[in-house]
Structure formats: C-alpha cells, structure tokens
Amino acid sequence: MVNEAHSASSRSEGSSSGSESSKDSSRCSTPVLDAERHERLREKMRRRYDSGDKWFSLEFFPPRTANGAVNLISRFDRMGMGGPLFIDVTWHPAGDPGSDKETSSMIIANTAVNYCGLETVLHMTCCNQTKEEITGHLQKAKRLGLKNIMALRGDPIGEEWEEEVEGFNYAVDLVKHIRCEFDDYFDICVAGYPKGHPEAESYEADLRHLKEKVSAGADFIITQLFFRSETFLAFMKDCQAIGITCPIVPGIFPIQGYHSLRQLVKLSKLEVPQEIKEVIEPIKDNDAAIRNYGVELAASMCRELLDSGMVSGLHFYTLNREVATTEILKRLGIWKEDPRRPLPWAVSAHPKRRVEDVRPIFWASRPKSYIHRTQEWDDFPNGRWGNSSSPAFGELKDYYLFYLKSKSPREELLKMWGEELTSEESVFEVFTCYISREPNREGHKVTCLPWNDDPLAAETNLLKEQLDKVNRRGILTINSQPNINGRPSTDPIVGWGPSGGYVFQKAYLEFFTSSENITALLKVLKMKKYELRVNYHIVNVRGENITNAPDLQPNAVTWGIFPGREIIQPTVVDPVSFMYWKDEAFALWIEQWAKLYEEESPSRMIIQYIHDNYYLVNLVDNEFPLENCLWQVVEDTFELLNCPTEQ
Amino acid sequence: MVNEAHSASSRSEGSSSGSESSKDSSRCSTPVLDAERHERLREKMRRRYDSGDKWFSLEFFPPRTANGAVNLISRFDRMGMGGPLFIDVTWHPAGDPGSDKETSSMIIANTAVNYCGLETVLHMTCCNQTKEEITGHLQKAKRLGLKNIMALRGDPIGEEWEEEVEGFNYAVDLVKHIRCEFDDYFDICVAGYPKGHPEAESYEADLRHLKEKVSAGADFIITQLFFRSETFLAFMKDCQAIGITCPIVPGIFPIQGYHSLRQLVKLSKLEVPQEIKEVIEPIKDNDAAIRNYGVELAASMCRELLDSGMVSGLHFYTLNREVATTEILKRLGIWKEDPRRPLPWAVSAHPKRRVEDVRPIFWASRPKSYIHRTQEWDDFPNGRWGNSSSPAFGELKDYYLFYLKSKSPREELLKMWGEELTSEESVFEVFTCYISREPNREGHKVTCLPWNDDPLAAETNLLKEQLDKVNRRGILTINSQPNINGRPSTDPIVGWGPSGGYVFQKAYLEFFTSSENITALLKVLKMKKYELRVNYHIVNVRGENITNAPDLQPNAVTWGIFPGREIIQPTVVDPVSFMYWKDEAFALWIEQWAKLYEEESPSRMIIQYIHDNYYLVNLVDNEFPLENCLWQVVEDTFELLNCPTEQ
C-alpha cells in the first residue's frame, strides 16, 4: 500500500452490502483441531476484537526477480512463525500482476496461501481496467484459494485523471463489483486515510467516501501510514462518529532508511513531522542508527495505540524486510515466541485443504512438493491411499517450478556436495557432513541435501549421533523421527495441537542403501525379534518392492490425544503414496545432484550408479513405548556384513 | 437338521455354479482390524482348511415360546464367546418360519447375526412351497443381513410323496433357484449322508445326488450325524473319489438323553450301534450318567476325526443345550478360552455394519438397543454425530421388542428392585446392592438394573469400591470405565484388537442424581483443577443441557494403537447421540421400573419423581496418564454439600 497512491474518492450510491456468509456446508470428515481453519478472516478478526487478544499483519510487495521470489518465500516461512493474522501482497499494475510469472502479485499470493499456509490478502486495483479483466483476476484468485481482496483504485495513468463513464473510477466501484459478481465469497478490505486522501476535497469528504466503501460491502479498513498515534485515534473517533463500525487497522511504517522514507513521502504526499526530521537529518548516512531510531519510534507509537484500548491489531508495512518489524513485534510482546503448531506439519491455508488432517511422512522435508503434487485433490484422504480411493499424485515435472527448487545456486551446491566425486564413499561423506554439521574436506558446511532444503530439524537433531554413525557406513538417511510415548502437546520440540493433550510417535527411519546392504538387512528384519515389531518397505527405482506390511493399510506414526476431541493421527506411512514418493526421491538424485556435473563425468556417473542400483527403505518400529530398535536393526545389519559366514 | 428328514435325491442337470464374488466395492472408510469381518463364510472356512486351524459350528432350532427365545439368545451370547465359525438355525415349516414372530426361524437367525454378531446360516426347505414363497423368504433373509443358506428339501407332507412337475422336489432345485435369482450373494450349504439317505436308491446314487448339489452351486457340505469316525472318513474318501472337492463338515451329535436319542433314531432312520445301546440301556433313567457318556463318546470320536488329518471343523447338533457341547469343545481344546475381542464392543455380523468402527459409550450396557435404533443407518459415522450428518436414531417405542426387554419376569424384578419403595433412599439401596452384590433387605440379590441387563462387567468391577460408596449417597451410576494408559491389547480384562498393540482409555462416569447435587457438582466442576481437565454433559428429561464441551465434537474415550495400522478409536462420548441416549435412559425409569407398581402408588410416584427431577450426568477425565480424578470430583461435591456455607 505504501508503494501506491490510493483514491478514497467514491461515488455516493445505495450499497448492496455483503450477503449471508456462504460457509462451506459440505460434510466435515475430520475433527476440527483448530477453529481458525474454519473461520473467515473477518471472523478471526472479530474474535480477536471481542477477546481483546492483540494481533498483527504484514504487508509485502512482489519481488522483481525469481531469486528475489525464492528469498521472499523463505521470509514468509520465517515471519509466518511469529503468528501474523494475515499477510497481504500488493498489486503492481506495471508488473503484470495477474499473470503466472514467478514474480507476479497473483503467484506470490498463491504461494503464501497454499505453500506457506498463511491467511493472505491480495491487493487489486481497478482503474484503467475493464470489467472483464477484473473479473478474470478475481476468478483466478478464487481458483487459487485466495479468499481476501484489498480493493483499491490504483494510480491513474497520466498526470490529469478523468472519470470514465462505464469504467471503474473508484475503489468503491471495485467493492461493488466484487459483491455483485462473487456475492459474499471474498472478505474485502479497503484503505483509510487518517489525514484524508491527498486528492480528496476535504478530510470530511474523504471520511464520507470511506463510509461508502464500507456500505458497499467492505469488511475492514487498513489505514495509510501516519507518524503520531493521536492522528490515528482521532481518525478512528471520526469514523465511528459517522457510523463506520467495521474494524479499522492502523498501518505502521517503521522507518528503515533515509531514502525509503523520502520516497514514501513523495508517493504518499504525507509530511514528516519536524521532530522526526530533526533526528534523522544528522544520521542520514548511518543506516543502522536510522533503523534503531525507526524501531524505537514505531514501537512506542504502537504501545500508545494498544494502550488506548481502541486498537487490538497492527498492520506493518515491512518493505519486504524482516529485522525491524520482527524487532518491534518482539518488543511489543505480540510476536509468537512459542509457535503452537496445530498439526506436526504446516497447514495450507487453501479453503479446499481445510479438512486435510493426515499426510504421508515421506514428504516431511518437502511439504511444498506434497502440496503441489496434491493440489488437484478434492478430498484429503484420512489415511486411505491404500484402500480404494488412491488419488493420483501430480506429475513429477511440476516440481521444477521455482518455488520447489533448491534455494542455493549451482556453485554453492557444488561446494557443499563436492566439485568432484571419486567414489560412493565421497557421497556418504556429504550425508555425514550434513548430519554432523562439520565442514567437508574443502571446508564448506553442508546445509542442505536434495531431499532436505533446510538443516536438520530440532527433533531429528535428537538422533544426530546415531545418524552420523550410520551415514558413514552407507545408510544414507533422508528422513527419521524418534519414538515418543505420551509427551505433553506443549513440548517445545515435539509438541503440536491444543494444550492439555499428549503426543505420540512411532520411531521412523528412511534411507537409501546399496543392494548388498539390503540383502543383509532383510536377513536381520526376518529375525524373530524384529519380525512382528518392525514394518518395512524396500523399493528400487524400477519399483521392485519388498514389504512385510500385511495389506495396503497405512500405519499411523504420529498421533495426539486431546481433551474433548477425537484422536488425531496426522502422519502415516502408507504403501501407496510411498510409490509416488519413491519416484520423487530417486529423481532428486539426478535432477538436483547428478546434473550439477558434466555428462559422462565420473561424478555424474557415481550419482547415476546410486540412482540405478540403490534401494529406498523405510522402517517403522511399532513398539512406541520401548526403546527405538531401528538403530539396533542397522547395527545388526553391519555385524552380519562384517561376518557374513557366521549366520 | 436332526429334527428334519432331508432329501438327498436330486435331478441330474448341468449346473450354473457360483459366479464371481459380489464383494462390496464401496469405499471403505475405516481401517480393517479384523480380516474375517470382510470375508464370506466360505472364504473363512477355506482359510481354516488351508491353515489347519481347528474350528467348530453350532446348530440350534427355533424355540417354541417367547421366553424360550429370550433364553436362546442369551445362550447365543454365551456360546458365541467360545468362537464358533458360524451357527445355524433350522427351518420349521410348521412354525411359520419366515414370519416376523419372535420365535420364527427368520427372526431367530436375524437376532443371531445382527444383535449377537454371529456368522449365521439359515436353513430353508423347499418342498410344498411355490417359487414366489421361496424367493420372498430369500429376499427377506438378504434384507435382514443373512448371507448363508442351508438348502434342504424338507419333509414331504403325507405318507406317500410324489414329485411335482413345476415345483421344488429336491434340494438341488433350491440350490439352483438361489444361484439363478441371487447370483453369488449367498453362501450355500447342503446336507450329506455318511450312510446314504434312507430314501435313496443306493449309497452310490446318494453320492451322485450330493455331487449334483455341489455342481449346482453349493459351497460346502454338513453331514447327518453318525456314530463312528470310520463312517465319516470312508464317506469323505468316497466323496473325493467322485470329485467332490468342497469342504465336508462332520455333524456331531452328543448323546444327551435316552429319549432324545430314541426320537432322533426314529426320525433319521439311523441305527444305533450295538456297543452304544449296551452302555445306554442299563443307565437309561440316569440323565447325568448318559450325558457324561455322551460327552466322552463324542469327544473321543471328534479326536479321531481331527487326528485323521482330513477334518479341521466340527459341526455340533446342540439340541439348544449348552453344557455337553461346551464340555466337549473344551476337552478338545477348540473352545476359545481367551476370546480375542476385535473391538471393545461386540461387532454385529450384518454386512452393512462391516465398516462400523465407533459407537457412543452410552449404550455400552445396551448394545442390542443401539444396534436396533441404528439399524436403518447406511453409514456408521466415524464419530461424526456431532458435525453435520447427525443420523436419526430409531424411535424409542422399538425397544419394547422382546429381545430388548429385561430377561427377568415382573415378580423377580420386584424382588430385586423392591416390592414397595418408601423414599428416594430406597432407590439408592437398589443401586448399591447391584454394585456390591450383597442381598437387599429382603435377602434378594440385585443382578440387573433397567440400564444393565447383566451383572457388573469385569472391567467395571475394578471400580466397585468407589461405585459402592457414591451410589449410597445418591450418585446413581449406570456406566463407567477406568482410565488405561497403554496396556497390552492381549490384556485379559481390558484388551481388544490384534495382538502386539496397546489400548488406552479415558476414565468415564455416568450417573443420575438430584438437582441439589447438580448445583454442588457444577461448582466443583468449575474449580480450576477440574475446569480444563474434565468434560461434562448434564441433562434432565426435558433436555435442559449444561456442558463445557467447546463444540459438538466427539471425545474419544477408548482407542488402540496396533502394528502397521491406523489408530482405532471405537468408543466416543459425543454430545449429539447423548441426547438420544438421554431419552432412552430416562424412559427406562418409567417403562422398566415405575410400571412394576400400581398407578398412583407411592412406589410408582417415587420413581416418577426421580424421572421428572433428576439429571443424567456424564464425566470424562481427559488426563488418561494420571490417576482418575472423577472420584475426587464426586468426593468434593459431597464435601461441598456437607458444608454449604464454607464456599
């Protein structure tokens, strides 16, 4: 919003305000762990206003480059941890905002809602566009799972702006159009100007225009930035005085640099108060000092707003930066320090995925890929892949899309995974370095693997010692979890779900290994002590499959028991989806690793050999109350390999 | 079968044998705990033959009186515990066998399959009946959930029997008719005669007739009784020699009395071997001696059959008696001493209920009533009563059907529950005597209550001391379970499901109590230590409802974790079905108890007062790993009542 000038002018006309909520009436097949998943943004907001719980939201603009997009999405993930009520993505008419480009407003918002699981508001401007164009954008937004629109006029083209008779001249026209064409589907936000819009006839006239937008069906208001809390509080009282009753969220602009402030002032036609100018001018070349001052200033204004009792939510113009906003939120105590996970995996915010309550464990480190490959599903099977529904998984080719790619450039990957591989053992070393976090021979830390974009999860870290040991010997682990026998749901590492519950896990281990190792492993798994205790699936790239699972039923490996609820079992090992995962897991050897090297090069051929000959194995220890036996299984396998004649 | 003479004659004709199995192809929404629930009888039988596991089946005939029916059904429940592969019910043409009478073959078989959860074979005879009549019987059987028919000729009417040209003259005609009209829906059993049918031209001709019945589509054979194992083994070899390959089950007749043996011999035209006659004649007036001899004789013959390696299943003509057959089965070691329950409640054998995997806890002591009231359901909700599907429960009037009534006659109930009640306290005493198993003031034991047909369950017995204490003080408990934190699924008292698993429970307590007690109880429940821990529902007969359950979601109170499976949660407390249960629970005060007394009598008015003024309460302690706090809740309530001024 900061990057655009908005029109608050609007034609006066009788409004058709939002009709009854068009709530999904289909049968809910899953227990509802998180009431918020079923609420519309305006309901969530209303609930916070009613309860007095403080909240915040974050505004971003679309990046200019694909690399910038990858970085912004990581930022969504990180800033999402702090618990914003929503984020919003601005609309850049010059950047083809409704297109499928990686950097378009539409696609960035799509990524935020679907892959990052964030409640997302998409900005949309209407001037200089036809009804059909706008309807097309809205339809696309709806199709992608976006449920909230910030309706804006946008910048007129050219210096002197003239009304078009049939066109969209004001934000209120867009609000009306949305309500007319999409009924109550979208929650609509509009812009408010605490000092009045610069183009408005007067402050009072601007207030009346705002009321028209609300009457036309807007659900809440976000304000343009301001520099003093009194400005906002006076505006809010004036709004109330003329009968605006919807939530009004103050827009907070943390000053982060001298130039961005100047740019902003130019665009918004706001005047920076003298006392701020006086502080800033002397330090204008000291970015850190300006940012510190900006944080201090914004935090104290926010505190005044919250203390007024009239404000429960704050909207931040982040300028796509992380540090200043996070710092302010932490100082205010509204950054969630202990993010409560509703489920062990990040829930997508697409309305179709509301009922999703179970996923295969295989994609634990590649959740975006799972969401992508299942985006066409209408149903999220309650662990039923195995029985009869077997929904198809999306094609593998899809995951070369930029947001599923490795975040690191080729040169960095080569440094981590080896400029030149000399043997299978040099591949083992890469895995070992990833686990141990020790630098490799060339002194580079291995911070990701083709199957793991991020360093080891805190939980997996519990298993670090054993993982290190087995990877050295060619058990190339890509996924694992320890067993858990009833830990509180609030446990900082393994907890999830509402408080007062208990969470459980069966131990899980997934790895690639050579066919020689498999021969020994199978002998061990058939030993009496493991036979009934450990379930295994072993498969190679050609789909040759060895298992002791009695049928195609899923095995629940993570579950939780909560007060007043049904049992939740969000993670399963299921034989059917494992075959889809197998394709992806093997393809990653080639697509992400082998292709770093020249064709026919020894390095490439080593990876190709592993891809062609190794097996992918998953093991579940069903005895969750006892000590995890999977390490002993691997130990016994090594022992058998060492003295092959003995058995 | 013993009570009927069967025709083994049959016309020779090309057969249309059973087509492909018409398995239910609808989506299975539940994890399959028990493979047998999905198998047809012939598949179960084949599996036992393949594995060599020994099994048995039990034959009953329909009783003559309604009282006899109630007793027979209790016998089904008890003998069902021993694990028969199936039971069968004979067809009595003279007793209107296809009618809706309480004593008809059809209704007895219906009860066995639906309410007792037994795999059931219904006999059916065909002579002297029209095609339409027979089709009508078969359609009705299918509608009731019966899946297996024993196809018989039946007794011709009159001394001299003549073939009807268009009618059903032989059992093979019935087999063909079933396959023609119902395709492969039914599993079909036919009768075999180890000595040849008395009316057959020869033993060899009778064998050929048997082969025709099998070729026409019969799935297995049960034989007429015989007195020597050699007789059966020779018959079996002869059957195999002419190409009969289906299972042949020997029919075992334990001699239980002199007169029943004579009657049988007359009907079956079999000759009793001399050595048996010689033992029996001298002791013909000593029933006990004859039965002991019969048990000894049958057990040793069964042992010979099993030892032959040709027999894995035994079919018993029980004559509706329990002791002799049970004794033989125990001696043979094929009576299940430790019945493994697939779920905590008895699973109905109706094919529609295959997928049923969750029930409300409220009907724990009235499972037949639950089955009856939900018999029209197409879906068995996976704990979803609360969300949106809310299937209607059958009308209350239904449960006056004889098999849901109390098994005791009025006089006995009056002795147990009081010829004359003088106060609410005299009602408390009845509950206390039921719990403690001590005789009441008149010296009578209280073995049932309107809500509990049977004495306390073994599991509830664990809570006896506390239950005794609270009932004395007017907390009239009708249902409870202790908490369980991961006991082996093979635990003899609380275990269920496949071996190798762990079962869990949340503590549950359900009771009626006065409104004064409710006032104090509510204060206690709102204390901080219970507020987030205990879920409660409190309701009176008018449906006035007090609860702290946050929404209409069910609370799982019994669940199990098994190797290679999803979580199973077979018992829930759910708010929606509680309202249906409430109607039933309050009605039982009036229908079963108040109506024992004259109208306007003080006794009746006391029960009516309780019905009108008491509340029904259920409590769940969500903290299953800690000590059950529900007794402390009640204790605290009493304390509050004792010193009402203190709080």
Short mmCIF file of C-alpha atoms in Angstrom, two decimals, chain A residues 25-197:
data_model
loop_
_atom_site.label_atom_id
_atom_site.label_comp_id
_atom_site.label_asym_id
_atom_site.label_seq_id
_atom_site.Cartn_x
_atom_site.Cartn_y
_atom_site.Cartn_z
CA SER A 25 -21.83 -26.75 4.08
CA SER A 26 -20.27 -30.00 2.92
CA ARG A 27 -19.84 -32.72 5.47
CA CYS A 28 -16.73 -32.28 7.51
CA SER A 29 -14.99 -35.61 7.68
CA THR A 30 -12.28 -34.60 10.09
CA PRO A 31 -12.10 -33.49 13.67
CA VAL A 32 -11.51 -29.78 13.92
CA LEU A 33 -8.33 -29.14 15.83
CA ASP A 34 -8.04 -25.51 15.03
CA ALA A 35 -11.20 -23.41 14.93
CA GLU A 36 -9.34 -20.72 12.98
CA ARG A 37 -9.01 -23.01 9.98
CA HIS A 38 -12.75 -22.82 9.50
CA GLU A 39 -13.15 -19.12 10.04
CA ARG A 40 -13.11 -16.33 7.51
CA LEU A 41 -10.59 -13.60 8.04
CA ARG A 42 -13.28 -11.15 9.18
CA GLU A 43 -14.48 -13.69 11.76
CA LYS A 44 -10.97 -14.26 13.07
CA MET A 45 -10.53 -10.52 13.31
CA ARG A 46 -13.86 -10.05 15.04
CA ARG A 47 -12.95 -12.78 17.53
CA ARG A 48 -9.68 -11.02 18.36
CA TYR A 49 -11.52 -7.74 18.82
CA ASP A 50 -14.03 -9.41 21.10
CA SER A 51 -11.43 -11.23 23.17
CA GLY A 52 -9.01 -8.28 23.25
CA ASP A 53 -6.13 -10.52 22.06
CA LYS A 54 -3.52 -8.45 20.30
CA TRP A 55 -2.55 -9.35 16.75
CA PHE A 56 -0.58 -8.12 13.75
CA SER A 57 -0.43 -8.42 9.99
CA LEU A 58 2.37 -7.95 7.46
CA GLU A 59 2.43 -6.30 4.06
CA PHE A 60 4.81 -7.36 1.27
CA PHE A 61 5.28 -6.34 -2.33
CA PRO A 62 6.10 -8.72 -5.18
CA PRO A 63 9.85 -9.10 -5.85
CA ARG A 64 11.46 -8.10 -9.12
CA THR A 65 13.43 -11.29 -9.81
CA ALA A 66 12.88 -15.04 -9.45
CA ASN A 67 15.73 -15.17 -6.96
CA GLY A 68 14.02 -12.43 -5.01
CA ALA A 69 10.86 -14.54 -5.01
CA VAL A 70 12.68 -17.53 -3.53
CA ASN A 71 14.06 -15.31 -0.79
CA LEU A 72 10.70 -13.68 -0.11
CA ILE A 73 9.05 -17.08 0.28
CA SER A 74 11.66 -18.14 2.84
CA ARG A 75 10.84 -14.89 4.61
CA PHE A 76 7.13 -15.80 4.55
CA ASP A 77 8.02 -19.08 6.24
CA ARG A 78 10.14 -17.40 8.87
CA MET A 79 7.84 -14.46 9.56
CA GLY A 80 4.85 -16.81 9.48
CA MET A 81 6.30 -18.43 12.60
CA GLY A 82 5.60 -15.24 14.54
CA GLY A 83 1.89 -15.72 14.02
CA PRO A 84 0.54 -12.89 11.82
CA LEU A 85 -3.24 -12.89 11.49
CA PHE A 86 -2.69 -12.41 7.79
CA ILE A 87 -0.20 -11.11 5.25
CA ASP A 88 -1.01 -9.07 2.19
CA VAL A 89 0.63 -8.78 -1.20
CA THR A 90 0.43 -5.54 -3.14
CA TRP A 91 -0.73 -5.29 -6.75
CA HIS A 92 1.71 -3.88 -9.29
CA PRO A 93 -0.12 -2.92 -12.45
CA ALA A 94 3.17 -2.44 -14.25
CA GLY A 95 4.39 -5.95 -13.30
CA ASP A 96 1.63 -7.97 -14.96
CA PRO A 97 0.18 -8.68 -11.52
CA GLY A 98 -2.41 -11.28 -12.57
CA SER A 99 -0.05 -13.38 -14.67
CA ASP A 100 1.60 -16.74 -13.98
CA LYS A 101 5.04 -15.21 -13.73
CA GLU A 102 7.03 -16.28 -10.68
CA THR A 103 7.11 -12.66 -9.54
CA SER A 104 3.52 -11.63 -10.18
CA SER A 105 1.31 -10.47 -7.30
CA MET A 106 -1.06 -13.35 -8.03
CA ILE A 107 1.60 -16.05 -7.88
CA ILE A 108 3.29 -14.65 -4.80
CA ALA A 109 -0.07 -14.54 -3.02
CA ASN A 110 -0.81 -18.07 -4.26
CA THR A 111 2.45 -19.29 -2.76
CA ALA A 112 1.75 -17.59 0.55
CA VAL A 113 -1.68 -19.12 0.97
CA ASN A 114 -1.05 -22.59 -0.43
CA TYR A 115 2.55 -23.39 0.34
CA CYS A 116 3.26 -21.25 3.38
CA GLY A 117 -0.17 -21.73 4.91
CA LEU A 118 -0.69 -18.03 5.55
CA GLU A 119 -4.02 -16.26 5.56
CA THR A 120 -3.42 -13.92 2.63
CA VAL A 121 -4.99 -10.74 1.31
CA LEU A 122 -4.37 -9.95 -2.35
CA HIS A 123 -4.44 -6.28 -3.32
CA MET A 124 -6.23 -5.39 -6.52
CA THR A 125 -6.58 -2.05 -8.27
CA CYS A 126 -9.27 -1.22 -10.73
CA CYS A 127 -8.60 1.92 -12.66
CA ASN A 128 -7.68 1.60 -16.32
CA GLN A 129 -9.01 -1.95 -16.43
CA THR A 130 -12.11 -3.44 -17.97
CA LYS A 131 -14.77 -5.29 -16.02
CA GLU A 132 -13.77 -8.47 -17.81
CA GLU A 133 -10.12 -8.12 -16.86
CA ILE A 134 -11.03 -7.56 -13.24
CA THR A 135 -13.48 -10.44 -13.16
CA GLY A 136 -10.80 -12.63 -14.69
CA HIS A 137 -8.33 -11.70 -11.96
CA LEU A 138 -10.91 -12.37 -9.26
CA GLN A 139 -11.84 -15.74 -10.73
CA LYS A 140 -8.23 -16.73 -10.88
CA ALA A 141 -7.68 -15.61 -7.29
CA LYS A 142 -10.65 -17.67 -6.18
CA ARG A 143 -9.40 -20.70 -8.08
CA LEU A 144 -6.01 -20.43 -6.39
CA GLY A 145 -7.61 -20.44 -2.95
CA LEU A 146 -7.37 -16.73 -2.20
CA LYS A 147 -10.27 -15.52 -0.08
CA ASN A 148 -9.48 -11.90 0.68
CA ILE A 149 -9.12 -8.88 -1.55
CA MET A 150 -7.88 -5.39 -0.73
CA ALA A 151 -9.92 -3.27 -3.13
CA LEU A 152 -8.07 -0.16 -4.35
CA ARG A 153 -8.40 2.40 -7.06
CA GLY A 154 -4.79 2.43 -8.11
CA ASP A 155 -2.78 5.09 -9.84
CA PRO A 156 -4.42 6.76 -12.80
CA ILE A 157 -2.25 6.80 -15.89
CA GLY A 158 -1.07 10.23 -16.92
CA GLU A 159 -0.97 13.42 -14.94
CA GLU A 160 -4.54 14.56 -15.27
CA TRP A 161 -7.04 11.92 -14.43
CA GLU A 162 -10.55 11.82 -15.85
CA GLU A 163 -13.50 9.71 -14.89
CA GLU A 164 -14.53 7.05 -17.35
CA VAL A 165 -18.28 6.77 -17.62
CA GLU A 166 -18.52 2.98 -17.76
CA GLY A 167 -15.25 2.12 -16.08
CA PHE A 168 -14.03 1.63 -12.55
CA ASN A 169 -13.14 5.05 -11.30
CA TYR A 170 -13.08 4.50 -7.55
CA ALA A 171 -12.30 1.74 -5.11
CA VAL A 172 -15.99 1.64 -4.21
CA ASP A 173 -16.75 0.51 -7.76
CA LEU A 174 -14.46 -2.46 -7.28
CA VAL A 175 -16.05 -3.31 -3.93
CA LYS A 176 -19.49 -3.27 -5.53
CA HIS A 177 -18.28 -5.31 -8.47
CA ILE A 178 -16.83 -8.00 -6.18
CA ARG A 179 -20.02 -8.22 -4.15
CA CYS A 180 -22.13 -8.27 -7.30
CA GLU A 181 -20.15 -10.94 -9.13
CA PHE A 182 -18.88 -13.06 -6.22
CA ASP A 183 -21.55 -12.48 -3.62
CA ASP A 184 -20.01 -12.96 -0.20
CA TYR A 185 -17.15 -15.20 -1.28
CA PHE A 186 -14.34 -12.73 -0.62
CA ASP A 187 -13.56 -10.77 2.51
CA ILE A 188 -12.89 -7.23 1.34
CA CYS A 189 -10.53 -4.71 2.81
CA VAL A 190 -10.37 -1.03 1.85
CA ALA A 191 -7.92 1.74 2.54
CA GLY A 192 -8.45 4.55 5.05
CA TYR A 193 -6.53 7.84 5.24
CA PRO A 194 -6.00 9.20 8.75
CA LYS A 195 -5.11 12.60 7.34
CA GLY A 196 -7.57 12.38 4.47
CA HIS A 197 -6.61 11.32 0.95
#
